[in-house]
């Protein structure tokens, strides 16, 4: 097999054939593959090599999964260690030394209150399954059905997680699923739902939340939980102010509402602290974890306050909750990030990248906003030919953003788009990114913006 792959590298015709067959055989619902016609055959760190021999810097990182980049030596060593040991690869949710070591490594990273008095539930391997588990746990513990969720949220594609997700187009396929969801305004400085932005906008969001919960005629039943992201990822890289997170913690605590924080994308150092909640100092009642905790293999868990642990045996079962390779790769990743303080590196490099992007924004009016935390960065692309709103924000320019994504790919840079209108260029490089790689990413992105401005039909600036 390695021989076959090696022979394929540099073979443009083979790559074309694979892409053509994918388009013919895979479903219309395929996602990343549409905008990124790459056929990866080799990858190391931040670099991905396509079957056509082209090399890319990968700022998608498996949608934020690869904290250490592709095929990091400590991850490969951990996987090989399990394979060579003769340990069973499939064990349902039985106890194993590998699982024990993973749980220990994970608990060492958690906020002390959760580590000391917390429980862990291993879920089906996707983030969305852990979100389902968290909602089910809270509903069981409180005997209530309602859920408080936020505009712009993304929590996954299964029923309850999708109901909590903000995307109305995708949710249309599940009519009625969100009957128990109360949607609240997430603080979004650039496009503030209250038209004021900043601390004032965040404060109004908090006031609205407290108000609807306390108004006996407000129409909101006491909910089972509040579910939020500390930095919205798919929603367009929107970091919540620390003060707002503390207010949400206070509002929920005062009303006995469990607070679930979805750290599927923000976890494992990505935002400059090991977990995104650490920055504000809040301790959630439930944390939802996936993506990077499996060290590039599928793994998802929830950790929660033991008082909530009232559900029945088998309440959240699943065949694939014992992936030993993922647990070994995950434990190695968690320990490596912790030992080398890669969250601090994410903070430093991320701040430098943000600084340079803001410099770029000064020369390109089509960059409406640059924002992020650590190495979770977004560049919002806007339509300079349109009128700004009364807060100064220009309408989103998804068409130009797609041109930028394509031009970046042509320059050997893989980026993802996100945001309410698909017009936010997202950078999620591995925490191991070198200074040189960060410069190369910025140079390629700058070149892509120049090129897209010149060629995208109707792109004014
Ligand atoms: N929550 C958040 C915050 C996410 O970003 C994602 C995936 N992008 C999910 C949940 C769902 O994870 P998965 O795709 O593994 O189901």
mmCIF file with all atom_site columns, N, CA, C and O in Angstrom, residues 190 360-361 363-369 379-385 394-397 400-401 404 423 449-450 452-453 459-461:
data_model
loop_
_atom_site.group_PDB
_atom_site.id
_atom_site.type_symbol
_atom_site.label_atom_id
_atom_site.label_alt_id
_atom_site.label_comp_id
_atom_site.label_asym_id
_atom_site.label_entity_id
_atom_site.label_seq_id
_atom_site.pdbx_PDB_ins_code
_atom_site.Cartn_x
_atom_site.Cartn_y
_atom_site.Cartn_z
_atom_site.occupancy
_atom_site.B_iso_or_equiv
_atom_site.pdbx_formal_charge
_atom_site.auth_seq_id
_atom_site.auth_comp_id
_atom_site.auth_asym_id
_atom_site.auth_atom_id
_atom_site.pdbx_PDB_model_num
ATOM 1   N N  . UNK A 1 190 ? -18.885 42.713 15.485 1.00 0.00 ? 190 UNK A N  1
ATOM 2   C CA . UNK A 1 190 ? -18.930 43.321 14.147 1.00 0.00 ? 190 UNK A CA 1
ATOM 3   C C  . UNK A 1 190 ? -20.362 43.451 13.631 1.00 0.00 ? 190 UNK A C  1
ATOM 4   O O  . UNK A 1 190 ? -20.710 44.409 12.956 1.00 0.00 ? 190 UNK A O  1
ATOM 5   N N  . UNK A 1 360 ? -3.054  43.904 7.096  1.00 0.00 ? 360 UNK A N  1
ATOM 6   C CA . UNK A 1 360 ? -3.563  43.591 5.754  1.00 0.00 ? 360 UNK A CA 1
ATOM 7   C C  . UNK A 1 360 ? -4.926  44.254 5.543  1.00 0.00 ? 360 UNK A C  1
ATOM 8   O O  . UNK A 1 360 ? -5.220  44.777 4.460  1.00 0.00 ? 360 UNK A O  1
ATOM 9   N N  . UNK A 1 361 ? -5.737  44.247 6.607  1.00 0.00 ? 361 UNK A N  1
ATOM 10  C CA . UNK A 1 361 ? -7.079  44.827 6.508  1.00 0.00 ? 361 UNK A CA 1
ATOM 11  C C  . UNK A 1 361 ? -7.006  46.321 6.187  1.00 0.00 ? 361 UNK A C  1
ATOM 12  O O  . UNK A 1 361 ? -7.898  46.867 5.522  1.00 0.00 ? 361 UNK A O  1
ATOM 13  N N  . UNK A 1 363 ? -5.138  47.663 4.159  1.00 0.00 ? 363 UNK A N  1
ATOM 14  C CA . UNK A 1 363 ? -4.930  47.848 2.718  1.00 0.00 ? 363 UNK A CA 1
ATOM 15  C C  . UNK A 1 363 ? -6.043  47.258 1.873  1.00 0.00 ? 363 UNK A C  1
ATOM 16  O O  . UNK A 1 363 ? -6.069  47.444 0.670  1.00 0.00 ? 363 UNK A O  1
ATOM 17  N N  . UNK A 1 364 ? -6.898  46.456 2.502  1.00 0.00 ? 364 UNK A N  1
ATOM 18  C CA . UNK A 1 364 ? -7.965  45.801 1.727  1.00 0.00 ? 364 UNK A CA 1
ATOM 19  C C  . UNK A 1 364 ? -9.303  46.081 2.400  1.00 0.00 ? 364 UNK A C  1
ATOM 20  O O  . UNK A 1 364 ? -9.621  45.489 3.430  1.00 0.00 ? 364 UNK A O  1
ATOM 21  N N  . UNK A 1 365 ? -10.076 46.963 1.787  1.00 0.00 ? 365 UNK A N  1
ATOM 22  C CA . UNK A 1 365 ? -11.374 47.301 2.379  1.00 0.00 ? 365 UNK A CA 1
ATOM 23  C C  . UNK A 1 365 ? -12.306 46.092 2.422  1.00 0.00 ? 365 UNK A C  1
ATOM 24  O O  . UNK A 1 365 ? -13.269 46.070 3.178  1.00 0.00 ? 365 UNK A O  1
ATOM 25  N N  . UNK A 1 366 ? -12.007 45.073 1.606  1.00 0.00 ? 366 UNK A N  1
ATOM 26  C CA . UNK A 1 366 ? -12.887 43.877 1.588  1.00 0.00 ? 366 UNK A CA 1
ATOM 27  C C  . UNK A 1 366 ? -12.699 43.041 2.843  1.00 0.00 ? 366 UNK A C  1
ATOM 28  O O  . UNK A 1 366 ? -13.441 42.083 3.061  1.00 0.00 ? 366 UNK A O  1
ATOM 29  N N  . UNK A 1 367 ? -11.700 43.356 3.670  1.00 0.00 ? 367 UNK A N  1
ATOM 30  C CA . UNK A 1 367 ? -11.588 42.685 4.966  1.00 0.00 ? 367 UNK A CA 1
ATOM 31  C C  . UNK A 1 367 ? -12.356 43.539 5.984  1.00 0.00 ? 367 UNK A C  1
ATOM 32  O O  . UNK A 1 367 ? -11.901 44.604 6.400  1.00 0.00 ? 367 UNK A O  1
ATOM 33  N N  . UNK A 1 368 ? -13.530 43.099 6.333  1.00 0.00 ? 368 UNK A N  1
ATOM 34  C CA . UNK A 1 368 ? -14.376 43.893 7.223  1.00 0.00 ? 368 UNK A CA 1
ATOM 35  C C  . UNK A 1 368 ? -13.968 43.760 8.673  1.00 0.00 ? 368 UNK A C  1
ATOM 36  O O  . UNK A 1 368 ? -14.067 44.699 9.452  1.00 0.00 ? 368 UNK A O  1
ATOM 37  N N  . UNK A 1 369 ? -13.485 42.561 9.031  1.00 0.00 ? 369 UNK A N  1
ATOM 38  C CA . UNK A 1 369 ? -13.143 42.333 10.437 1.00 0.00 ? 369 UNK A CA 1
ATOM 39  C C  . UNK A 1 369 ? -12.127 41.202 10.524 1.00 0.00 ? 369 UNK A C  1
ATOM 40  O O  . UNK A 1 369 ? -12.163 40.263 9.732  1.00 0.00 ? 369 UNK A O  1
ATOM 41  N N  . UNK A 1 379 ? -11.262 35.901 9.252  1.00 0.00 ? 379 UNK A N  1
ATOM 42  C CA . UNK A 1 379 ? -11.149 37.138 8.480  1.00 0.00 ? 379 UNK A CA 1
ATOM 43  C C  . UNK A 1 379 ? -12.469 37.297 7.732  1.00 0.00 ? 379 UNK A C  1
ATOM 44  O O  . UNK A 1 379 ? -12.775 36.525 6.818  1.00 0.00 ? 379 UNK A O  1
ATOM 45  N N  . UNK A 1 380 ? -13.257 38.268 8.134  1.00 0.00 ? 380 UNK A N  1
ATOM 46  C CA . UNK A 1 380 ? -14.591 38.401 7.537  1.00 0.00 ? 380 UNK A CA 1
ATOM 47  C C  . UNK A 1 380 ? -14.513 39.245 6.267  1.00 0.00 ? 380 UNK A C  1
ATOM 48  O O  . UNK A 1 380 ? -14.068 40.395 6.287  1.00 0.00 ? 380 UNK A O  1
ATOM 49  N N  . UNK A 1 381 ? -14.944 38.643 5.172  1.00 0.00 ? 381 UNK A N  1
ATOM 50  C CA . UNK A 1 381 ? -14.864 39.292 3.864  1.00 0.00 ? 381 UNK A CA 1
ATOM 51  C C  . UNK A 1 381 ? -16.198 39.978 3.572  1.00 0.00 ? 381 UNK A C  1
ATOM 52  O O  . UNK A 1 381 ? -17.264 39.372 3.719  1.00 0.00 ? 381 UNK A O  1
ATOM 53  N N  . UNK A 1 382 ? -16.111 41.261 3.167  1.00 0.00 ? 382 UNK A N  1
ATOM 54  C CA . UNK A 1 382 ? -17.333 42.049 3.004  1.00 0.00 ? 382 UNK A CA 1
ATOM 55  C C  . UNK A 1 382 ? -17.413 42.684 1.617  1.00 0.00 ? 382 UNK A C  1
ATOM 56  O O  . UNK A 1 382 ? -16.418 42.762 0.889  1.00 0.00 ? 382 UNK A O  1
ATOM 57  N N  . UNK A 1 383 ? -18.608 43.152 1.311  1.00 0.00 ? 383 UNK A N  1
ATOM 58  C CA . UNK A 1 383 ? -18.903 43.728 0.001  1.00 0.00 ? 383 UNK A CA 1
ATOM 59  C C  . UNK A 1 383 ? -18.693 45.236 0.065  1.00 0.00 ? 383 UNK A C  1
ATOM 60  O O  . UNK A 1 383 ? -19.530 45.962 0.621  1.00 0.00 ? 383 UNK A O  1
ATOM 61  N N  . UNK A 1 384 ? -17.602 45.703 -0.530 1.00 0.00 ? 384 UNK A N  1
ATOM 62  C CA . UNK A 1 384 ? -17.268 47.136 -0.421 1.00 0.00 ? 384 UNK A CA 1
ATOM 63  C C  . UNK A 1 384 ? -18.122 47.999 -1.343 1.00 0.00 ? 384 UNK A C  1
ATOM 64  O O  . UNK A 1 384 ? -18.108 49.216 -1.224 1.00 0.00 ? 384 UNK A O  1
ATOM 65  N N  . UNK A 1 385 ? -18.851 47.329 -2.245 1.00 0.00 ? 385 UNK A N  1
ATOM 66  C CA . UNK A 1 385 ? -19.700 48.111 -3.152 1.00 0.00 ? 385 UNK A CA 1
ATOM 67  C C  . UNK A 1 385 ? -21.053 48.428 -2.537 1.00 0.00 ? 385 UNK A C  1
ATOM 68  O O  . UNK A 1 385 ? -21.861 49.132 -3.131 1.00 0.00 ? 385 UNK A O  1
ATOM 69  N N  . UNK A 1 394 ? -20.227 46.276 6.709  1.00 0.00 ? 394 UNK A N  1
ATOM 70  C CA . UNK A 1 394 ? -20.671 46.065 5.331  1.00 0.00 ? 394 UNK A CA 1
ATOM 71  C C  . UNK A 1 394 ? -21.278 44.669 5.205  1.00 0.00 ? 394 UNK A C  1
ATOM 72  O O  . UNK A 1 394 ? -20.959 43.773 5.998  1.00 0.00 ? 394 UNK A O  1
ATOM 73  N N  . UNK A 1 395 ? -22.169 44.460 4.212  1.00 0.00 ? 395 UNK A N  1
ATOM 74  C CA . UNK A 1 395 ? -22.746 43.118 4.030  1.00 0.00 ? 395 UNK A CA 1
ATOM 75  C C  . UNK A 1 395 ? -21.659 42.089 3.720  1.00 0.00 ? 395 UNK A C  1
ATOM 76  O O  . UNK A 1 395 ? -20.602 42.423 3.173  1.00 0.00 ? 395 UNK A O  1
ATOM 77  N N  . UNK A 1 396 ? -21.949 40.848 4.058  1.00 0.00 ? 396 UNK A N  1
ATOM 78  C CA . UNK A 1 396 ? -21.000 39.765 3.804  1.00 0.00 ? 396 UNK A CA 1
ATOM 79  C C  . UNK A 1 396 ? -20.812 39.564 2.306  1.00 0.00 ? 396 UNK A C  1
ATOM 80  O O  . UNK A 1 396 ? -21.708 39.867 1.515  1.00 0.00 ? 396 UNK A O  1
ATOM 81  N N  . UNK A 1 397 ? -19.633 39.049 1.928  1.00 0.00 ? 397 UNK A N  1
ATOM 82  C CA . UNK A 1 397 ? -19.338 38.808 0.507  1.00 0.00 ? 397 UNK A CA 1
ATOM 83  C C  . UNK A 1 397 ? -18.906 37.346 0.313  1.00 0.00 ? 397 UNK A C  1
ATOM 84  O O  . UNK A 1 397 ? -17.723 37.062 0.078  1.00 0.00 ? 397 UNK A O  1
ATOM 85  N N  . UNK A 1 400 ? -16.913 36.499 -2.964 1.00 0.00 ? 400 UNK A N  1
ATOM 86  C CA . UNK A 1 400 ? -15.500 36.885 -2.948 1.00 0.00 ? 400 UNK A CA 1
ATOM 87  C C  . UNK A 1 400 ? -14.721 35.959 -2.009 1.00 0.00 ? 400 UNK A C  1
ATOM 88  O O  . UNK A 1 400 ? -13.587 35.568 -2.313 1.00 0.00 ? 400 UNK A O  1
ATOM 89  N N  . UNK A 1 401 ? -15.333 35.587 -0.894 1.00 0.00 ? 401 UNK A N  1
ATOM 90  C CA . UNK A 1 401 ? -14.651 34.682 0.041  1.00 0.00 ? 401 UNK A CA 1
ATOM 91  C C  . UNK A 1 401 ? -14.322 33.353 -0.644 1.00 0.00 ? 401 UNK A C  1
ATOM 92  O O  . UNK A 1 401 ? -13.229 32.801 -0.461 1.00 0.00 ? 401 UNK A O  1
ATOM 93  N N  . UNK A 1 404 ? -11.366 33.822 -2.772 1.00 0.00 ? 404 UNK A N  1
ATOM 94  C CA . UNK A 1 404 ? -10.135 33.889 -1.965 1.00 0.00 ? 404 UNK A CA 1
ATOM 95  C C  . UNK A 1 404 ? -9.713  32.468 -1.572 1.00 0.00 ? 404 UNK A C  1
ATOM 96  O O  . UNK A 1 404 ? -8.532  32.100 -1.651 1.00 0.00 ? 404 UNK A O  1
ATOM 97  N N  . UNK A 1 423 ? -18.786 33.769 4.678  1.00 0.00 ? 423 UNK A N  1
ATOM 98  C CA . UNK A 1 423 ? -17.847 34.756 4.137  1.00 0.00 ? 423 UNK A CA 1
ATOM 99  C C  . UNK A 1 423 ? -16.680 35.030 5.087  1.00 0.00 ? 423 UNK A C  1
ATOM 100 O O  . UNK A 1 423 ? -16.000 36.033 4.963  1.00 0.00 ? 423 UNK A O  1
ATOM 101 N N  . UNK A 1 449 ? -5.867  37.159 -1.593 1.00 0.00 ? 449 UNK A N  1
ATOM 102 C CA . UNK A 1 449 ? -6.829  38.275 -1.520 1.00 0.00 ? 449 UNK A CA 1
ATOM 103 C C  . UNK A 1 449 ? -6.613  39.228 -2.701 1.00 0.00 ? 449 UNK A C  1
ATOM 104 O O  . UNK A 1 449 ? -7.558  39.644 -3.377 1.00 0.00 ? 449 UNK A O  1
ATOM 105 N N  . UNK A 1 450 ? -5.331  39.527 -2.967 1.00 0.00 ? 450 UNK A N  1
ATOM 106 C CA . UNK A 1 450 ? -4.999  40.379 -4.135 1.00 0.00 ? 450 UNK A CA 1
ATOM 107 C C  . UNK A 1 450 ? -5.586  39.781 -5.403 1.00 0.00 ? 450 UNK A C  1
ATOM 108 O O  . UNK A 1 450 ? -6.271  40.458 -6.169 1.00 0.00 ? 450 UNK A O  1
ATOM 109 N N  . UNK A 1 452 ? -7.907  37.465 -5.842 1.00 0.00 ? 452 UNK A N  1
ATOM 110 C CA . UNK A 1 452 ? -9.364  37.334 -5.886 1.00 0.00 ? 452 UNK A CA 1
ATOM 111 C C  . UNK A 1 452 ? -10.006 38.690 -6.150 1.00 0.00 ? 452 UNK A C  1
ATOM 112 O O  . UNK A 1 452 ? -10.991 38.793 -6.892 1.00 0.00 ? 452 UNK A O  1
ATOM 113 N N  . UNK A 1 453 ? -9.440  39.725 -5.564 1.00 0.00 ? 453 UNK A N  1
ATOM 114 C CA . UNK A 1 453 ? -9.977  41.072 -5.809 1.00 0.00 ? 453 UNK A CA 1
ATOM 115 C C  . UNK A 1 453 ? -9.879  41.433 -7.273 1.00 0.00 ? 453 UNK A C  1
ATOM 116 O O  . UNK A 1 453 ? -10.738 42.096 -7.838 1.00 0.00 ? 453 UNK A O  1
ATOM 117 N N  . UNK A 1 459 ? -16.068 42.208 -7.625 1.00 0.00 ? 459 UNK A N  1
ATOM 118 C CA . UNK A 1 459 ? -15.317 42.527 -6.405 1.00 0.00 ? 459 UNK A CA 1
ATOM 119 C C  . UNK A 1 459 ? -14.710 43.902 -6.541 1.00 0.00 ? 459 UNK A C  1
ATOM 120 O O  . UNK A 1 459 ? -13.821 44.139 -7.334 1.00 0.00 ? 459 UNK A O  1
ATOM 121 N N  . UNK A 1 460 ? -15.234 44.843 -5.774 1.00 0.00 ? 460 UNK A N  1
ATOM 122 C CA . UNK A 1 460 ? -14.824 46.237 -5.948 1.00 0.00 ? 460 UNK A CA 1
ATOM 123 C C  . UNK A 1 460 ? -13.497 46.553 -5.288 1.00 0.00 ? 460 UNK A C  1
ATOM 124 O O  . UNK A 1 460 ? -12.759 47.396 -5.739 1.00 0.00 ? 460 UNK A O  1
ATOM 125 N N  . UNK A 1 461 ? -13.197 45.890 -4.162 1.00 0.00 ? 461 UNK A N  1
ATOM 126 C CA . UNK A 1 461 ? -11.968 46.287 -3.451 1.00 0.00 ? 461 UNK A CA 1
ATOM 127 C C  . UNK A 1 461 ? -11.337 45.100 -2.771 1.00 0.00 ? 461 UNK A C  1
ATOM 128 O O  . UNK A 1 461 ? -11.984 44.105 -2.555 1.00 0.00 ? 461 UNK A O  1
#
